[in-house]
Tab-separated table of C-alpha atoms in Angstrom:
chain	number	residue	atom	x	y	z
J	8	MET	CA	138.013	-62.564	-74.713
J	9	ILE	CA	136.471	-65.156	-72.379
J	10	ARG	CA	137.118	-67.907	-74.927
J	11	ILE	CA	140.786	-66.948	-75.111
J	12	LEU	CA	141.056	-67.049	-71.304
J	13	LEU	CA	139.413	-70.472	-71.173
J	14	ILE	CA	141.760	-71.872	-73.830
J	15	ALA	CA	144.793	-70.453	-72.023
J	16	ALA	CA	143.596	-71.878	-68.702
J	17	PHE	CA	143.066	-75.289	-70.314
J	18	ILE	CA	146.592	-75.301	-71.812
J	19	LEU	CA	148.151	-74.248	-68.484
J	20	ALA	CA	146.232	-76.988	-66.691
J	21	ILE	CA	147.573	-79.659	-69.060
J	22	ILE	CA	151.136	-78.366	-68.734
J	23	ASN	CA	150.987	-78.301	-64.923
J	24	LEU	CA	149.110	-81.589	-64.524
J	25	PRO	CA	152.244	-83.622	-63.513
J	26	ALA	CA	153.192	-80.981	-60.960
J	27	TYR	CA	149.619	-81.095	-59.580
J	28	PHE	CA	149.884	-84.823	-58.790
J	29	ARG	CA	153.177	-84.250	-56.988
J	30	LEU	CA	151.533	-81.847	-54.538
J	31	SER	CA	150.358	-82.925	-51.105
J	32	LYS	CA	146.697	-83.705	-50.488
J	33	GLU	CA	146.021	-80.372	-48.741
J	34	ARG	CA	147.595	-78.336	-51.556
J	35	ARG	CA	145.637	-80.246	-54.202
J	36	GLN	CA	142.434	-79.347	-52.334
J	37	ARG	CA	143.436	-75.673	-52.349
J	38	VAL	CA	144.147	-75.792	-56.082
J	39	ARG	CA	140.744	-77.382	-56.751
J	40	LYS	CA	139.030	-74.657	-54.724
J	41	LEU	CA	140.874	-71.936	-56.677
J	42	ILE	CA	139.888	-73.554	-59.986
J	43	LEU	CA	136.235	-73.788	-58.843
J	44	ILE	CA	136.215	-70.139	-57.766
J	45	GLY	CA	137.694	-69.114	-61.113
J	46	ILE	CA	135.020	-71.065	-63.040
J	47	ILE	CA	132.252	-69.460	-60.951
J	48	ILE	CA	133.677	-65.975	-61.582
J	49	LEU	CA	133.803	-66.619	-65.332
J	50	LEU	CA	130.228	-67.898	-65.396
J	51	VAL	CA	128.930	-64.957	-63.368
J	52	SER	CA	130.755	-62.448	-65.551
J	53	ARG	CA	129.244	-64.171	-68.584
J	54	VAL	CA	125.665	-64.420	-67.315
J	55	LEU	CA	125.337	-61.247	-65.207
J	56	PRO	CA	125.197	-58.717	-68.073
J	57	GLY	CA	122.355	-60.701	-69.622
J	58	LEU	CA	120.466	-60.774	-66.326
J	59	PHE	CA	120.860	-57.033	-65.892
J	60	GLY	CA	119.480	-56.595	-69.368
J	61	ILE	CA	116.290	-58.390	-68.239
J	62	ILE	CA	115.949	-57.186	-64.634
J	63	ILE	CA	116.440	-53.455	-65.203
J	64	PRO	CA	113.599	-53.103	-67.770
J	65	LEU	CA	111.284	-55.087	-65.493
J	66	LEU	CA	112.074	-52.837	-62.521
J	67	MET	CA	111.479	-49.744	-64.620
J	68	ALA	CA	108.119	-51.116	-65.810
J	69	LEU	CA	107.129	-51.943	-62.210
J	70	VAL	CA	107.994	-48.443	-60.981
J	71	ALA	CA	106.047	-46.891	-63.849
J	72	GLY	CA	103.018	-49.067	-63.016
J	73	LEU	CA	103.142	-48.096	-59.338
J	74	ILE	CA	103.333	-44.411	-60.212
J	75	ARG	CA	100.383	-44.807	-62.577
J	76	PHE	CA	98.166	-46.578	-60.007
J	77	LEU	CA	99.356	-44.603	-56.972
J	78	PRO	CA	96.269	-42.292	-56.871
J	79	VAL	CA	93.958	-45.346	-56.906
J	80	LEU	CA	95.926	-47.004	-54.088
J	81	ILE	CA	95.796	-43.838	-51.994
J	82	ARG	CA	92.051	-43.531	-52.579
J	83	TYR	CA	91.227	-47.081	-51.460
J	84	ALA	CA	93.943	-47.425	-48.819
J	85	PRO	CA	91.562	-46.987	-45.821
J	86	LEU	CA	89.198	-49.659	-47.189
J	87	LEU	CA	92.060	-52.070	-47.842
J	88	HIS	CA	93.411	-51.436	-44.350
J	89	ARG	CA	90.034	-52.214	-42.737
J	90	LEU	CA	89.685	-55.402	-44.774
J	91	TRP	CA	93.183	-56.516	-43.832
J	92	PHE	CA	92.648	-55.765	-40.135
J	93	SER	CA	89.298	-57.611	-40.118
J	94	TRP	CA	90.809	-60.679	-41.785
J	95	LYS	CA	93.799	-60.738	-39.428
J	96	GLN	CA	91.599	-60.404	-36.322
J	97	GLN	CA	89.316	-63.208	-37.506
J	98	HIS	CA	92.312	-65.412	-38.316
J	99	ASN	CA	93.857	-64.879	-34.861
J	100	SER	CA	90.537	-65.551	-33.149
J	101	THR	CA	90.101	-68.818	-35.049
J	102	SER	CA	93.651	-69.934	-34.261
J	103	ASN	CA	93.235	-69.243	-30.547
J	104	HIS	CA	89.865	-70.994	-30.451
J	105	GLU	CA	91.287	-74.098	-32.069
J	106	GLY	CA	94.295	-74.110	-29.771
J	107	ILE	CA	92.247	-73.992	-26.566
J	108	HIS	CA	89.878	-76.848	-27.328
J	109	SER	CA	92.143	-79.858	-27.704
J	110	THR	CA	90.976	-82.683	-25.422
J	111	ILE	CA	92.474	-85.776	-23.829
J	112	ASP	CA	90.576	-88.602	-22.157
J	113	THR	CA	91.983	-90.598	-19.262
J	114	ARG	CA	90.340	-93.520	-17.504
J	115	PHE	CA	88.415	-91.233	-15.140
J	116	LEU	CA	88.585	-87.722	-16.649
J	117	ARG	CA	88.142	-85.684	-19.818
J	118	ILE	CA	90.558	-82.746	-19.777
J	119	GLN	CA	90.609	-79.727	-22.099
J	120	LEU	CA	94.070	-78.382	-22.940
J	121	ASP	CA	95.201	-74.992	-24.173
J	122	GLN	CA	97.536	-74.481	-27.124
J	123	LEU	CA	100.547	-75.107	-24.857
J	124	GLY	CA	99.209	-78.458	-23.678
J	125	GLN	CA	98.254	-77.191	-20.205
J	126	PRO	CA	94.916	-78.301	-18.655
J	127	VAL	CA	92.300	-75.542	-18.372
J	128	SER	CA	89.150	-77.445	-17.405
J	129	GLY	CA	87.948	-80.991	-16.873
J	130	GLU	CA	84.966	-83.303	-16.482
J	131	VAL	CA	84.618	-86.497	-14.467
J	132	LEU	CA	83.737	-89.466	-16.705
J	133	ILE	CA	83.092	-92.285	-14.230
J	134	GLY	CA	82.629	-92.740	-10.506
J	135	LYS	CA	80.609	-90.917	-7.879
J	136	PHE	CA	81.018	-87.516	-9.569
J	137	SER	CA	80.411	-88.685	-13.150
J	138	GLY	CA	79.262	-85.833	-15.405
J	139	ARG	CA	80.369	-83.044	-13.064
J	140	LEU	CA	82.994	-80.415	-13.832
J	141	ILE	CA	86.110	-80.680	-11.716
J	142	GLN	CA	85.927	-76.939	-10.994
J	143	SER	CA	82.491	-77.417	-9.377
J	144	LEU	CA	83.771	-79.863	-6.745
J	145	ASN	CA	84.456	-78.632	-3.242
J	146	THR	CA	87.502	-79.629	-1.253
J	147	ALA	CA	85.988	-82.713	0.365
J	148	GLU	CA	84.680	-83.905	-2.992
J	149	LEU	CA	88.094	-83.329	-4.571
J	150	ALA	CA	89.644	-85.499	-1.894
J	151	GLN	CA	87.220	-88.310	-2.741
J	152	LEU	CA	87.937	-87.836	-6.439
J	153	PHE	CA	91.655	-88.174	-5.707
J	154	LYS	CA	90.950	-91.502	-4.008
J	155	GLU	CA	88.935	-92.720	-6.994
J	156	CYS	CA	91.673	-91.708	-9.466
J	157	SER	CA	94.558	-93.081	-7.387
J	158	SER	CA	94.612	-96.330	-9.388
J	159	ASP	CA	95.322	-94.471	-12.661
J	160	LYS	CA	98.557	-92.484	-12.844
J	161	GLN	CA	97.549	-90.442	-15.914
J	162	SER	CA	94.308	-89.302	-14.262
J	163	MET	CA	96.183	-88.320	-11.094
J	164	ASP	CA	98.806	-86.375	-13.052
J	165	VAL	CA	96.376	-84.270	-15.099
J	166	LEU	CA	94.117	-83.718	-12.085
J	167	GLN	CA	96.992	-82.358	-10.021
J	168	ARG	CA	98.148	-80.156	-12.940
J	169	LEU	CA	94.640	-78.762	-13.342
J	170	ILE	CA	94.298	-77.957	-9.637
J	171	ARG	CA	97.746	-76.327	-9.558
J	172	ARG	CA	96.820	-74.184	-12.549
J	173	ASN	CA	93.524	-73.005	-11.068
J	174	THR	CA	94.889	-72.434	-7.585
J	175	ASN	CA	97.645	-70.088	-6.587
J	176	SER	CA	99.491	-72.438	-4.248
J	177	GLN	CA	101.165	-69.785	-2.193
J	178	SER	CA	98.149	-67.558	-1.628
J	179	SER	CA	95.888	-70.559	-1.100
J	180	HIS	CA	98.258	-71.975	1.504
J	181	GLN	CA	98.336	-68.684	3.378
J	182	GLN	CA	94.605	-68.304	3.135
J	183	SER	CA	93.970	-71.862	4.339
J	184	SER	CA	96.337	-71.331	7.295
J	185	ARG	CA	94.445	-68.208	8.315
J	186	SER	CA	91.091	-69.866	7.751
J	187	ASN	CA	91.919	-72.607	10.289
J	188	HIS	CA	91.790	-69.889	12.980
J	189	SER	CA	89.128	-67.500	11.639
J	190	ARG	CA	86.574	-69.765	9.915
J	191	ASN	CA	83.061	-69.598	11.311
J	192	ARG	CA	81.875	-72.574	13.310
J	193	SER	CA	79.079	-73.274	10.831
J	194	ASN	CA	81.588	-73.725	7.987
J	195	ARG	CA	83.864	-76.152	9.808
J	196	LEU	CA	83.889	-79.842	8.979
J	197	THR	CA	81.709	-82.064	11.066
J	198	ALA	CA	83.126	-85.225	12.611
J	199	GLU	CA	81.264	-87.308	10.025
J	200	GLN	CA	82.685	-85.260	7.130
J	201	ALA	CA	86.167	-85.477	8.626
J	202	CYS	CA	85.902	-89.262	8.849
J	203	LYS	CA	84.815	-89.497	5.214
J	204	LEU	CA	87.650	-87.236	4.132
J	205	LEU	CA	90.250	-89.350	5.923
J	206	GLY	CA	88.551	-92.623	5.002
J	207	LEU	CA	87.908	-93.627	8.638
J	208	LYS	CA	85.071	-95.031	10.684
J	209	VAL	CA	83.269	-92.783	13.147
J	210	ASN	CA	84.852	-94.451	16.194
J	211	ALA	CA	88.423	-94.468	14.805
J	212	SER	CA	91.239	-94.392	17.339
J	213	ARG	CA	93.803	-91.625	17.704
J	214	ASN	CA	96.516	-93.724	16.055
J	215	GLU	CA	94.224	-94.530	13.104
J	216	ILE	CA	93.453	-90.825	12.645
J	217	ILE	CA	97.141	-89.864	12.687
J	218	THR	CA	98.084	-92.683	10.287
J	219	ALA	CA	95.307	-91.821	7.810
J	220	HIS	CA	96.207	-88.132	7.954
J	221	ARG	CA	99.902	-88.858	7.370
J	222	ARG	CA	99.127	-91.079	4.367
J	223	LEU	CA	96.858	-88.515	2.669
J	224	ILE	CA	99.024	-85.476	3.375
J	225	GLN	CA	102.063	-87.206	1.869
J	226	LYS	CA	100.145	-87.736	-1.376
J	227	ASN	CA	98.624	-84.253	-1.545
J	228	HIS	CA	101.205	-81.949	0.060
J	229	PRO	CA	101.802	-78.723	-1.985
J	230	ASP	CA	105.560	-79.314	-1.950
J	231	ARG	CA	104.937	-82.553	-3.863
J	232	GLY	CA	102.612	-80.998	-6.443
J	233	GLY	CA	99.367	-81.390	-4.498
J	234	SER	CA	96.660	-78.822	-3.809
J	235	ALA	CA	97.252	-76.455	-0.904
J	236	ALA	CA	93.507	-76.129	-0.325
J	237	LEU	CA	93.089	-79.908	-0.166
J	238	ALA	CA	96.047	-80.237	2.220
J	239	ALA	CA	94.460	-77.641	4.498
J	240	GLN	CA	91.182	-79.577	4.456
J	241	ILE	CA	92.998	-82.800	5.404
J	242	ASN	CA	94.723	-81.005	8.280
J	243	GLU	CA	91.396	-79.622	9.460
J	244	ALA	CA	89.796	-83.080	9.367
J	245	ARG	CA	92.593	-84.397	11.591
J	246	ASP	CA	92.159	-81.541	14.054
J	247	VAL	CA	88.378	-82.000	14.205
J	248	LEU	CA	88.698	-85.709	15.008
J	249	LEU	CA	91.523	-85.336	17.522
J	250	ASN	CA	89.808	-82.504	19.418
J	251	GLN	CA	86.296	-83.903	19.591
């Protein structure tokens, strides 16, 4: 039957070939699509019965095998579940561990990144604080580290990102504002520490203090990506020197 249809289609195609070339370009494309669809339908109708003849026996054999081994699967299901859960937990733990320990080195710092590329911890490579963890530095030491890293843009960028990540800017800013009024006298900066923080000599003038403070606060203001805690320390150093 299919052979007869193919022969008839071939004869009709030859008869209508001149009329096909007289059609517009769009209509010829439609005719070609119809011919292609017809060929696909014929091929599927020819091949599909054979595929069903193979697939159906395989499915029946698979169902019979599952029914036969179903008691064994039920018996060992808890053990298989524990093995699967243990493997999955170990796999997830390994993936997370690998993702957290990627490292980048800048001129001054070695920074560890998480799986999203965000800094989580860091170590100072060169300079006054070489070998120390960035998290172990106090505010005054961080200010000095900022000065040391100021010549390298990459070091400054990752250092600021690390401090922003480890410090809640809003709560730190509020806390530092309150601490300027309620901090104990013993914890306040001395005049010598304030001079070091602002990079001034002990006998600096009022104008020099204001200029140094303005320069540092512009670089480290929280609104520009700086540390709120460091900005509060810079403000305190200015107040200590101006009020002495």
